[in-house]
PDB file of C-alpha atoms in Angstrom:
ATOM      1  CA  ARG P   1      34.720  14.108 217.395  1.00 58.00           C
ATOM      2  CA  ASP P   2      32.327  11.404 218.641  1.00 49.00           C
ATOM      3  CA  GLY P   3      32.312   9.896 215.155  1.00 51.00           C
ATOM      4  CA  VAL P   4      36.108   9.729 215.115  1.00 54.00           C
ATOM      5  CA  ARG P   5      36.126   8.004 218.520  1.00 57.00           C
ATOM      6  CA  GLU P   6      33.519   5.503 217.318  1.00 51.00           C
ATOM      7  CA  PHE P   7      35.523   4.826 214.140  1.00 52.00           C
ATOM      8  CA  ALA P   8      38.729   4.106 216.086  1.00 59.00           C
ATOM      9  CA  ASN P   9      37.034   2.199 218.910  1.00 57.00           C
ATOM     10  CA  PRO P  10      38.159  -1.446 218.678  1.00 59.00           C
ATOM     11  CA  VAL P  11      35.108  -2.567 220.683  1.00 52.00           C
ATOM     12  CA  SER P  12      32.540  -0.745 218.570  1.00 49.00           C
ATOM     13  CA  ALA P  13      31.101  -2.896 215.796  1.00 51.00           C
ATOM     14  CA  ALA P  14      28.417  -1.974 213.282  1.00 48.00           C
ATOM     15  CA  GLY P  15      27.481  -5.577 212.563  1.00 50.00           C
ATOM     16  CA  SER P  16      25.403  -6.520 209.536  1.00 52.00           C
ATOM     17  CA  GLU P  17      22.093  -4.886 210.445  1.00 54.00           C
ATOM     18  CA  PRO P  18      20.635  -2.071 208.271  1.00 51.00           C
ATOM     19  CA  GLY P  19      21.479   0.403 211.025  1.00 50.00           C
ATOM     20  CA  ARG P  20      25.192  -0.001 210.226  1.00 49.00           C
ATOM     21  CA  LEU P  21      24.751   2.460 207.353  1.00 45.00           C
ATOM     22  CA  GLY P  22      24.359   5.254 209.877  1.00 50.00           C
ATOM     23  CA  SER P  23      27.220   4.102 212.079  1.00 52.00           C
ATOM     24  CA  PHE P  24      30.746   5.514 212.142  1.00 50.00           C
ATOM     25  CA  SER P  25      32.201   2.219 213.385  1.00 61.00           C
ATOM     26  CA  SER P  26      35.106   0.863 211.347  1.00 67.00           C
ATOM     27  CA  ASN P  27      34.237  -2.730 212.357  1.00 77.00           C
ATOM     28  CA  SER P  28      37.774  -3.249 213.738  1.00 85.00           C
ATOM     29  CA  ARG P  29      39.425  -1.790 210.627  1.00 90.00           C
ATOM     30  CA  TRP P  30      41.213   0.913 212.602  1.00 91.00           C
ATOM     31  CA  THR P  31      42.741  -1.789 214.826  1.00 92.00           C
ATOM     32  CA  TRP P  32      43.858  -3.819 211.809  1.00 95.00           C
ATOM     33  CA  TRP P  33      45.355  -0.718 210.194  1.00 95.00           C
ATOM     34  CA  GLU P  34      47.359  -0.002 213.341  1.00 95.00           C
ATOM     35  CA  GLU P  35      48.565  -3.595 213.439  1.00 96.00           C
ATOM     36  CA  ALA P  36      49.564  -3.452 209.755  1.00 97.00           C
ATOM     37  CA  TRP P  37      51.522  -0.248 210.337  1.00 97.00           C
ATOM     38  CA  THR P  38      53.304  -1.828 213.320  1.00 97.00           C
ATOM     39  CA  LEU P  39      54.273  -4.817 211.166  1.00 97.00           C
ATOM     40  CA  PHE P  40      55.594  -2.447 208.512  1.00 97.00           C
ATOM     41  CA  GLU P  41      57.688  -0.602 211.098  1.00 96.00           C
ATOM     42  CA  ASP P  42      59.156  -3.936 212.228  1.00 95.00           C
ATOM     43  CA  GLU P  43      59.962  -5.100 208.668  1.00 95.00           C
ATOM     44  CA  PRO P  44      60.057  -1.916 206.545  1.00 96.00           C
ATOM     45  CA  ILE P  45      62.014  -3.223 203.557  1.00 96.00           C
ATOM     46  CA  ALA P  46      60.769  -6.715 202.708  1.00 93.00           C
ATOM     47  CA  GLY P  47      57.681  -6.955 204.925  1.00 96.00           C
ATOM     48  CA  THR P  48      56.446 -10.033 206.742  1.00 95.00           C
ATOM     49  CA  GLY P  49      55.650 -11.996 203.585  1.00 93.00           C
ATOM     50  CA  ALA P  50      52.790 -12.058 201.101  1.00 90.00           C
ATOM     51  CA  ALA P  51      49.452 -13.089 202.641  1.00 91.00           C
ATOM     52  CA  SER P  52      51.069 -13.355 206.088  1.00 94.00           C
ATOM     53  CA  PHE P  53      48.995 -10.732 207.921  1.00 96.00           C
ATOM     54  CA  ALA P  54      46.722 -13.275 209.596  1.00 94.00           C
ATOM     55  CA  VAL P  55      49.738 -14.953 211.217  1.00 95.00           C
ATOM     56  CA  ALA P  56      52.050 -11.957 211.643  1.00 95.00           C
ATOM     57  CA  ARG P  57      49.467  -9.920 213.575  1.00 96.00           C
ATOM     58  CA  ARG P  58      48.925 -12.600 216.213  1.00 95.00           C
ATOM     59  CA  PRO P  59      51.699 -11.553 218.639  1.00 95.00           C
ATOM     60  CA  ILE P  60      50.502  -7.934 218.687  1.00 95.00           C
ATOM     61  CA  ARG P  61      46.737  -8.259 218.380  1.00 93.00           C
ATOM     62  CA  SER P  62      44.621  -6.838 221.193  1.00 87.00           C
ATOM     63  CA  ASN P  63      41.410  -8.769 220.506  1.00 86.00           C
ATOM     64  CA  THR P  64      40.328 -12.062 218.998  1.00 88.00           C
ATOM     65  CA  THR P  65      38.699 -10.698 215.843  1.00 88.00           C
ATOM     66  CA  PHE P  66      39.771 -12.714 212.800  1.00 89.00           C
ATOM     67  CA  ALA P  67      41.295 -10.946 209.801  1.00 92.00           C
ATOM     68  CA  THR P  68      43.235 -12.332 206.868  1.00 93.00           C
ATOM     69  CA  GLU P  69      44.193  -8.842 205.658  1.00 95.00           C
ATOM     70  CA  PRO P  70      44.160  -5.307 207.137  1.00 95.00           C
ATOM     71  CA  HIS P  71      41.316  -4.192 204.827  1.00 95.00           C
ATOM     72  CA  ASN P  72      43.444  -1.505 203.200  1.00 96.00           C
ATOM     73  CA  ILE P  73      45.415  -2.306 200.069  1.00 96.00           C
ATOM     74  CA  ALA P  74      48.163   0.240 200.736  1.00 96.00           C
ATOM     75  CA  LEU P  75      48.768  -0.999 204.277  1.00 97.00           C
ATOM     76  CA  GLN P  76      48.472  -4.582 203.041  1.00 97.00           C
ATOM     77  CA  PHE P  77      51.384  -4.103 200.641  1.00 97.00           C
ATOM     78  CA  LEU P  78      53.414  -2.148 203.204  1.00 97.00           C
ATOM     79  CA  ALA P  79      52.966  -4.749 205.952  1.00 97.00           C
ATOM     80  CA  GLU P  80      53.356  -7.884 203.842  1.00 97.00           C
ATOM     81  CA  THR P  81      55.795  -6.835 201.106  1.00 96.00           C
ATOM     82  CA  GLY P  82      57.467  -3.780 202.653  1.00 97.00           C
ATOM     83  CA  LEU P  83      58.637  -0.743 200.727  1.00 96.00           C
ATOM     84  CA  VAL P  84      59.821  -2.916 197.849  1.00 96.00           C
ATOM     85  CA  GLY P  85      56.402  -4.406 197.175  1.00 96.00           C
ATOM     86  CA  PHE P  86      54.546  -1.194 197.937  1.00 97.00           C
ATOM     87  CA  LEU P  87      56.641   0.839 195.479  1.00 97.00           C
ATOM     88  CA  LEU P  88      56.110  -1.791 192.778  1.00 96.00           C
ATOM     89  CA  PHE P  89      52.361  -1.667 193.410  1.00 95.00           C
ATOM     90  CA  ALA P  90      52.343   2.141 193.511  1.00 96.00           C
ATOM     91  CA  GLY P  91      54.289   2.252 190.244  1.00 96.00           C
ATOM     92  CA  ALA P  92      51.801  -0.104 188.589  1.00 94.00           C
ATOM     93  CA  ALA P  93      48.870   1.952 189.902  1.00 94.00           C
ATOM     94  CA  ALA P  94      50.466   5.183 188.668  1.00 95.00           C
ATOM     95  CA  ALA P  95      51.103   3.683 185.225  1.00 94.00           C
ATOM     96  CA  ALA P  96      47.508   2.432 185.047  1.00 92.00           C
ATOM     97  CA  THR P  97      46.199   5.856 186.072  1.00 92.00           C
ATOM     98  CA  PHE P  98      48.280   7.578 183.420  1.00 92.00           C
ATOM     99  CA  GLY P  99      47.066   5.081 180.828  1.00 91.00           C
ATOM    100  CA  VAL P 100      43.409   5.551 181.760  1.00 89.00           C
ATOM    101  CA  VAL P 101      43.675   9.357 181.692  1.00 88.00           C
ATOM    102  CA  THR P 102      45.368   9.167 178.297  1.00 88.00           C
ATOM    103  CA  ALA P 103      42.672   6.827 176.982  1.00 86.00           C
ATOM    104  CA  VAL P 104      39.841   9.091 178.178  1.00 83.00           C
ATOM    105  CA  ARG P 105      41.471  12.098 176.531  1.00 83.00           C
ATOM    106  CA  ARG P 106      41.955  10.088 173.365  1.00 80.00           C
ATOM    107  CA  LEU P 107      38.263   9.164 173.276  1.00 77.00           C
ATOM    108  CA  ASP P 108      37.253  12.783 173.988  1.00 71.00           C
ATOM    109  CA  GLY P 109      33.662  11.748 174.612  1.00 62.00           C
ATOM    110  CA  ALA P 110      33.432   9.808 171.356  1.00 61.00           C
ATOM    111  CA  GLU P 111      32.716   6.576 173.171  1.00 64.00           C
ATOM    112  CA  ALA P 112      30.667   7.181 176.301  1.00 64.00           C
ATOM    113  CA  ALA P 113      30.882   3.525 177.303  1.00 68.00           C
ATOM    114  CA  GLY P 114      34.666   3.655 177.286  1.00 69.00           C
ATOM    115  CA  SER P 115      34.699   6.759 179.448  1.00 73.00           C
ATOM    116  CA  ALA P 116      32.226   5.156 181.844  1.00 80.00           C
ATOM    117  CA  LEU P 117      34.376   2.028 182.165  1.00 84.00           C
ATOM    118  CA  ALA P 118      37.308   4.229 183.160  1.00 85.00           C
ATOM    119  CA  VAL P 119      35.535   4.806 186.489  1.00 88.00           C
ATOM    120  CA  VAL P 120      35.651   1.094 187.359  1.00 91.00           C
ATOM    121  CA  PRO P 121      39.403   0.889 188.243  1.00 90.00           C
ATOM    122  CA  LEU P 122      39.085   4.069 190.319  1.00 90.00           C
ATOM    123  CA  ALA P 123      36.076   2.695 192.200  1.00 93.00           C
ATOM    124  CA  TYR P 124      37.963  -0.548 192.802  1.00 94.00           C
ATOM    125  CA  LEU P 125      41.008   1.271 194.180  1.00 93.00           C
ATOM    126  CA  LEU P 126      38.926   3.452 196.491  1.00 93.00           C
ATOM    127  CA  HIS P 127      36.981   0.466 197.821  1.00 94.00           C
ATOM    128  CA  ALA P 128      40.221  -1.470 198.311  1.00 95.00           C
ATOM    129  CA  LEU P 129      41.278   1.186 200.813  1.00 94.00           C
ATOM    130  CA  VAL P 130      38.610  -0.083 203.214  1.00 93.00           C
ATOM    131  CA  ASP P 131      38.431  -3.765 202.270  1.00 93.00           C
ATOM    132  CA  TYR P 132      40.572  -6.611 200.964  1.00 92.00           C
ATOM    133  CA  ASP P 133      39.395  -6.757 197.343  1.00 93.00           C
ATOM    134  CA  TRP P 134      42.913  -7.648 196.118  1.00 92.00           C
ATOM    135  CA  ASP P 135      42.588 -11.169 197.562  1.00 91.00           C
ATOM    136  CA  PHE P 136      39.585 -12.105 195.421  1.00 90.00           C
ATOM    137  CA  VAL P 137      40.312 -13.183 191.851  1.00 87.00           C
ATOM    138  CA  ALA P 138      36.592 -13.035 191.060  1.00 89.00           C
ATOM    139  CA  LEU P 139      36.688  -9.310 191.861  1.00 91.00           C
ATOM    140  CA  THR P 140      40.181  -8.242 190.841  1.00 93.00           C
ATOM    141  CA  GLY P 141      40.218 -10.256 187.594  1.00 90.00           C
ATOM    142  CA  PRO P 142      37.248  -8.491 185.961  1.00 92.00           C
ATOM    143  CA  VAL P 143      38.606  -5.100 187.043  1.00 93.00           C
ATOM    144  CA  LEU P 144      41.940  -5.846 185.352  1.00 91.00           C
ATOM    145  CA  LEU P 145      40.031  -6.961 182.244  1.00 90.00           C
ATOM    146  CA  VAL P 146      38.115  -3.672 182.212  1.00 90.00           C
ATOM    147  CA  LEU P 147      41.381  -1.803 182.696  1.00 91.00           C
ATOM    148  CA  GLY P 148      42.846  -3.548 179.654  1.00 89.00           C
ATOM    149  CA  VAL P 149      39.790  -2.654 177.562  1.00 87.00           C
ATOM    150  CA  VAL P 150      40.012   1.000 178.608  1.00 87.00           C
ATOM    151  CA  LEU P 151      43.736   1.214 177.866  1.00 86.00           C
ATOM    152  CA  ALA P 152      43.162  -0.180 174.368  1.00 83.00           C
ATOM    153  CA  ALA P 153      40.119   1.992 173.608  1.00 78.00           C
ATOM    154  CA  GLY P 154      40.567   4.400 170.736  1.00 69.00           C
ATOM    155  CA  GLN P 155      43.917   2.967 169.655  1.00 72.00           C
ATOM    156  CA  GLU P 156      44.690   2.912 165.942  1.00 69.00           C
ATOM    157  CA  SER P 157      44.465  -0.440 164.216  1.00 63.00           C
ATOM    158  CA  TYR P 158      47.789  -1.967 163.351  1.00 60.00           C
ATOM    159  CA  ARG P 159      48.629  -4.492 160.704  1.00 61.00           C
ATOM    160  CA  ARG P 160      48.779  -7.936 162.195  1.00 62.00           C
ATOM    161  CA  VAL P 161      52.374  -9.036 162.568  1.00 62.00           C
ATOM    162  CA  ARG P 162      53.422 -12.615 163.136  1.00 65.00           C
ATOM    163  CA  ALA P 163      55.313 -12.784 166.405  1.00 72.00           C
ATOM    164  CA  PRO P 164      55.535 -16.439 167.453  1.00 80.00           C
ATOM    165  CA  LEU P 165      58.015 -15.676 170.223  1.00 81.00           C
ATOM    166  CA  TRP P 166      55.707 -13.137 171.851  1.00 76.00           C
ATOM    167  CA  ALA P 167      52.734 -15.469 171.398  1.00 80.00           C
ATOM    168  CA  ALA P 168      54.615 -18.314 173.060  1.00 86.00           C
ATOM    169  CA  GLY P 169      55.639 -16.042 175.912  1.00 86.00           C
ATOM    170  CA  ALA P 170      52.054 -14.909 176.433  1.00 83.00           C
ATOM    171  CA  ALA P 171      50.846 -18.506 176.390  1.00 88.00           C
ATOM    172  CA  LEU P 172      53.456 -19.536 178.964  1.00 91.00           C
ATOM    173  CA  PHE P 173      52.563 -16.592 181.180  1.00 87.00           C
ATOM    174  CA  ALA P 174      48.860 -17.470 181.001  1.00 87.00           C
ATOM    175  CA  ALA P 175      49.611 -21.116 181.774  1.00 91.00           C
ATOM    176  CA  ALA P 176      51.778 -20.143 184.752  1.00 91.00           C
ATOM    177  CA  ALA P 177      49.028 -17.865 186.079  1.00 86.00           C
ATOM    178  CA  ILE P 178      46.421 -20.612 185.798  1.00 88.00           C
ATOM    179  CA  VAL P 179      48.683 -23.174 187.480  1.00 89.00           C
ATOM    180  CA  SER P 180      49.586 -20.772 190.318  1.00 87.00           C
ATOM    181  CA  LEU P 181      45.880 -20.277 191.029  1.00 85.00           C
ATOM    182  CA  ALA P 182      44.869 -23.926 190.627  1.00 91.00           C
ATOM    183  CA  ILE P 183      47.610 -25.633 192.658  1.00 93.00           C
ATOM    184  CA  PRO P 184      46.756 -24.135 196.093  1.00 93.00           C
ATOM    185  CA  TRP P 185      43.085 -24.927 195.490  1.00 93.00           C
ATOM    186  CA  LEU P 186      43.874 -28.527 194.544  1.00 95.00           C
ATOM    187  CA  ALA P 187      46.118 -28.879 197.586  1.00 96.00           C
ATOM    188  CA  ALA P 188      43.410 -27.526 199.898  1.00 96.00           C
ATOM    189  CA  ARG P 189      40.932 -29.980 198.393  1.00 97.00           C
ATOM    190  CA  ASP P 190      43.318 -32.877 199.028  1.00 97.00           C
ATOM    191  CA  VAL P 191      43.754 -31.737 202.640  1.00 97.00           C
ATOM    192  CA  ASP P 192      39.975 -31.768 203.102  1.00 97.00           C
ATOM    193  CA  ASP P 193      39.836 -35.224 201.510  1.00 97.00           C
ATOM    194  CA  ALA P 194      42.530 -36.431 203.905  1.00 97.00           C
ATOM    195  CA  TYR P 195      40.548 -35.352 206.964  1.00 97.00           C
ATOM    196  CA  GLY P 196      37.437 -36.865 205.423  1.00 97.00           C
ATOM    197  CA  ALA P 197      39.254 -40.182 204.996  1.00 97.00           C
ATOM    198  CA  ILE P 198      40.328 -40.044 208.643  1.00 97.00           C
ATOM    199  CA  GLU P 199      36.695 -39.605 209.692  1.00 96.00           C
ATOM    200  CA  ARG P 200      35.762 -42.602 207.537  1.00 96.00           C
ATOM    201  CA  ARG P 201      38.551 -44.591 209.213  1.00 95.00           C
ATOM    202  CA  GLN P 202      40.620 -44.880 206.054  1.00 96.00           C
ATOM    203  CA  PRO P 203      44.050 -43.750 207.353  1.00 95.00           C
ATOM    204  CA  GLY P 204      45.944 -45.197 204.390  1.00 95.00           C
ATOM    205  CA  LYS P 205      43.896 -43.154 201.940  1.00 96.00           C
ATOM    206  CA  ALA P 206      44.265 -40.120 204.211  1.00 97.00           C
ATOM    207  CA  VAL P 207      48.055 -40.443 204.091  1.00 97.00           C
ATOM    208  CA  ASP P 208      47.973 -40.596 200.283  1.00 97.00           C
ATOM    209  CA  GLU P 209      45.738 -37.515 200.036  1.00 97.00           C
ATOM    210  CA  ALA P 210      47.902 -35.534 202.470  1.00 97.00           C
ATOM    211  CA  ARG P 211      51.116 -36.474 200.656  1.00 97.00           C
ATOM    212  CA  ARG P 212      49.631 -35.357 197.355  1.00 97.00           C
ATOM    213  CA  ALA P 213      48.630 -32.061 198.951  1.00 97.00           C
ATOM    214  CA  GLN P 214      52.154 -31.618 200.289  1.00 96.00           C
ATOM    215  CA  MET P 215      53.596 -32.259 196.840  1.00 96.00           C
ATOM    216  CA  LEU P 216      51.299 -29.628 195.345  1.00 95.00           C
ATOM    217  CA  ASN P 217      51.873 -27.013 198.051  1.00 95.00           C
ATOM    218  CA  PRO P 218      55.138 -27.716 199.905  1.00 95.00           C
ATOM    219  CA  LEU P 219      55.241 -24.233 201.499  1.00 93.00           C
ATOM    220  CA  SER P 220      52.025 -24.716 203.476  1.00 95.00           C
ATOM    221  CA  ILE P 221      51.807 -26.399 206.872  1.00 96.00           C
ATOM    222  CA  GLU P 222      48.254 -27.625 206.222  1.00 97.00           C
ATOM    223  CA  PRO P 223      49.302 -30.764 204.274  1.00 97.00           C
ATOM    224  CA  LEU P 224      51.868 -31.597 206.967  1.00 97.00           C
ATOM    225  CA  LEU P 225      49.313 -31.256 209.750  1.00 97.00           C
ATOM    226  CA  ALA P 226      46.856 -33.403 207.793  1.00 97.00           C
ATOM    227  CA  LEU P 227      49.598 -35.960 207.209  1.00 97.00           C
ATOM    228  CA  ALA P 228      50.432 -35.953 210.941  1.00 97.00           C
ATOM    229  CA  ALA P 229      46.770 -36.590 211.758  1.00 97.00           C
ATOM    230  CA  ALA P 230      46.649 -39.406 209.196  1.00 97.00           C
ATOM    231  CA  GLU P 231      49.796 -41.044 210.581  1.00 97.00           C
ATOM    232  CA  GLU P 232      48.342 -40.784 214.080  1.00 96.00           C
ATOM    233  CA  ALA P 233      45.111 -42.362 212.865  1.00 96.00           C
ATOM    234  CA  ARG P 234      46.967 -45.400 211.533  1.00 94.00           C
ATOM    235  CA  GLY P 235      48.987 -45.719 214.733  1.00 94.00           C
ATOM    236  CA  ASP P 236      52.402 -44.485 213.605  1.00 96.00           C
ATOM    237  CA  LEU P 237      53.002 -41.965 216.396  1.00 96.00           C
ATOM    238  CA  ARG P 238      56.665 -41.498 215.512  1.00 96.00           C
ATOM    239  CA  ALA P 239      55.814 -40.484 211.952  1.00 97.00           C
ATOM    240  CA  ALA P 240      53.030 -38.209 213.228  1.00 97.00           C
ATOM    241  CA  TRP P 241      55.461 -36.461 215.595  1.00 97.00           C
ATOM    242  CA  GLU P 242      58.022 -36.032 212.810  1.00 97.00           C
ATOM    243  CA  ARG P 243      55.417 -34.414 210.540  1.00 97.00           C
ATOM    244  CA  ASN P 244      54.472 -31.967 213.304  1.00 98.00           C
ATOM    245  CA  VAL P 245      58.163 -31.136 213.777  1.00 97.00           C
ATOM    246  CA  GLU P 246      58.454 -30.531 210.034  1.00 97.00           C
ATOM    247  CA  ALA P 247      55.548 -28.090 210.240  1.00 97.00           C
ATOM    248  CA  VAL P 248      57.388 -26.145 212.958  1.00 97.00           C
ATOM    249  CA  GLU P 249      60.579 -26.102 210.908  1.00 97.00           C
ATOM    250  CA  LEU P 250      58.662 -24.952 207.831  1.00 96.00           C
ATOM    251  CA  GLN P 251      56.869 -22.086 209.603  1.00 96.00           C
ATOM    252  CA  PRO P 252      58.644 -21.346 212.908  1.00 95.00           C
ATOM    253  CA  HIS P 253      56.801 -18.037 213.332  1.00 94.00           C
ATOM    254  CA  ASN P 254      53.368 -19.591 212.998  1.00 96.00           C
ATOM    255  CA  TRP P 255      51.606 -20.090 216.323  1.00 96.00           C
ATOM    256  CA  ARG P 256      49.616 -23.020 214.967  1.00 96.00           C
ATOM    257  CA  SER P 257      52.579 -25.218 214.050  1.00 97.00           C
ATOM    258  CA  TRP P 258      53.892 -24.938 217.636  1.00 97.00           C
ATOM    259  CA  TYR P 259      50.412 -25.466 219.069  1.00 98.00           C
ATOM    260  CA  GLU P 260      49.762 -28.648 217.111  1.00 97.00           C
ATOM    261  CA  LEU P 261      53.182 -30.027 218.055  1.00 97.00           C
ATOM    262  CA  GLY P 262      52.713 -29.188 221.737  1.00 97.00           C
ATOM    263  CA  ARG P 263      49.176 -30.567 221.856  1.00 97.00           C
ATOM    264  CA  PHE P 264      50.274 -33.802 220.201  1.00 97.00           C
ATOM    265  CA  GLU P 265      53.202 -34.194 222.588  1.00 97.00           C
ATOM    266  CA  LEU P 266      50.868 -33.834 225.557  1.00 96.00           C
ATOM    267  CA  ASP P 267      48.669 -36.568 224.076  1.00 95.00           C
ATOM    268  CA  ILE P 268      51.571 -39.014 223.736  1.00 95.00           C
ATOM    269  CA  GLY P 269      52.998 -38.292 227.186  1.00 95.00           C
ATOM    270  CA  ARG P 270      55.841 -35.884 226.311  1.00 95.00           C
ATOM    271  CA  ARG P 271      54.588 -33.403 228.894  1.00 96.00           C
ATOM    272  CA  GLU P 272      57.671 -31.202 229.350  1.00 96.00           C
ATOM    273  CA  ALA P 273      58.274 -30.829 225.615  1.00 97.00           C
ATOM    274  CA  GLY P 274      54.577 -30.244 225.028  1.00 97.00           C
ATOM    275  CA  ILE P 275      54.402 -27.476 227.619  1.00 97.00           C
ATOM    276  CA  ARG P 276      57.543 -25.852 226.218  1.00 97.00           C
ATOM    277  CA  HIS P 277      56.159 -25.821 222.705  1.00 98.00           C
ATOM    278  CA  LEU P 278      52.736 -24.601 223.839  1.00 98.00           C
ATOM    279  CA  ARG P 279      54.441 -21.717 225.604  1.00 97.00           C
ATOM    280  CA  ARG P 280      56.180 -20.856 222.361  1.00 97.00           C
ATOM    281  CA  SER P 281      52.795 -20.891 220.633  1.00 97.00           C
ATOM    282  CA  ARG P 282      51.458 -18.578 223.335  1.00 97.00           C
ATOM    283  CA  GLU P 283      54.355 -16.183 222.727  1.00 96.00           C
ATOM    284  CA  LEU P 284      53.382 -16.027 219.059  1.00 97.00           C
ATOM    285  CA  ASP P 285      49.682 -15.651 219.888  1.00 96.00           C
ATOM    286  CA  PRO P 286      49.011 -14.571 223.491  1.00 96.00           C
ATOM    287  CA  LEU P 287      45.242 -14.734 222.924  1.00 95.00           C
ATOM    288  CA  GLY P 288      45.261 -18.055 221.078  1.00 95.00           C
ATOM    289  CA  PRO P 289      44.240 -21.603 222.010  1.00 95.00           C
ATOM    290  CA  ALA P 290      47.630 -22.388 223.548  1.00 96.00           C
ATOM    291  CA  ASN P 291      46.937 -19.792 226.228  1.00 95.00           C
ATOM    292  CA  ASP P 292      43.583 -21.425 227.001  1.00 95.00           C
ATOM    293  CA  LEU P 293      45.115 -24.906 227.153  1.00 95.00           C
ATOM    294  CA  LEU P 294      47.970 -23.815 229.404  1.00 96.00           C
ATOM    295  CA  ALA P 295      45.529 -21.917 231.628  1.00 95.00           C
ATOM    296  CA  ARG P 296      43.478 -25.076 232.118  1.00 94.00           C
ATOM    297  CA  MET P 297      46.690 -26.781 233.164  1.00 93.00           C
ATOM    298  CA  GLY P 298      47.364 -24.003 235.653  1.00 93.00           C
ATOM    299  CA  LEU P 299      50.388 -22.733 233.713  1.00 90.00           C
TER     300      LEU P 299
END
């Protein structure tokens, strides 16, 4: 019973010391799981959006611990993609399980290595129930490769058949996968370069870097915020304000877009609008920086 209380205690933290191995603390996981379930109850069909947990949890969080995902792959899919996404994931997992079991039976101990590899997807799935392995390509990619090897193990050899249409489709799919992974990374790099240019007092270059980032990743507010900072650095306050407004319009449920707009408006003397927008940011994240800023203002 004491172990259960320690596991569910949001204050208890095992840390990174060797003694954590003997601790029952969930390191805030229980809290994140509860938050994920609450988000699922609020949006049971479509969820809050892929990779949105870090933002969606803000209005309901009870502490300031940072988490990008709930550290449980099932709850992650339920909260972010709803029943639709969860059922698709569950169907894929069930199909993979059936395929692995079939492959192991087909090998029947003939290839010990193949049977041993079959444990890898299971280990991955079990670990993903207490961590956010799904978010790391360097971890998930190799597991999917192993899964493919296991599924193909022991299959009969077939005569090679020319299938240019299938080959072209596979090539396009691979290219799309590579591009989808590379573009956000390139955009994030351009955002960093934009802030670096601002520090070096090169606002024109910063604007160019931020615009390129926005072109690469138009669904993120980061390029817009970098562009707003660059416009402010070169003295175009109107353009900087408009970029902050665009960030709010792009992600109206993100506390940060409202915070950056409100903070900027306070800096340029739009006090009433700034306070109003900071209060909206505080509604979306009661424990966030907008609350601290408003508190210092006595609001």
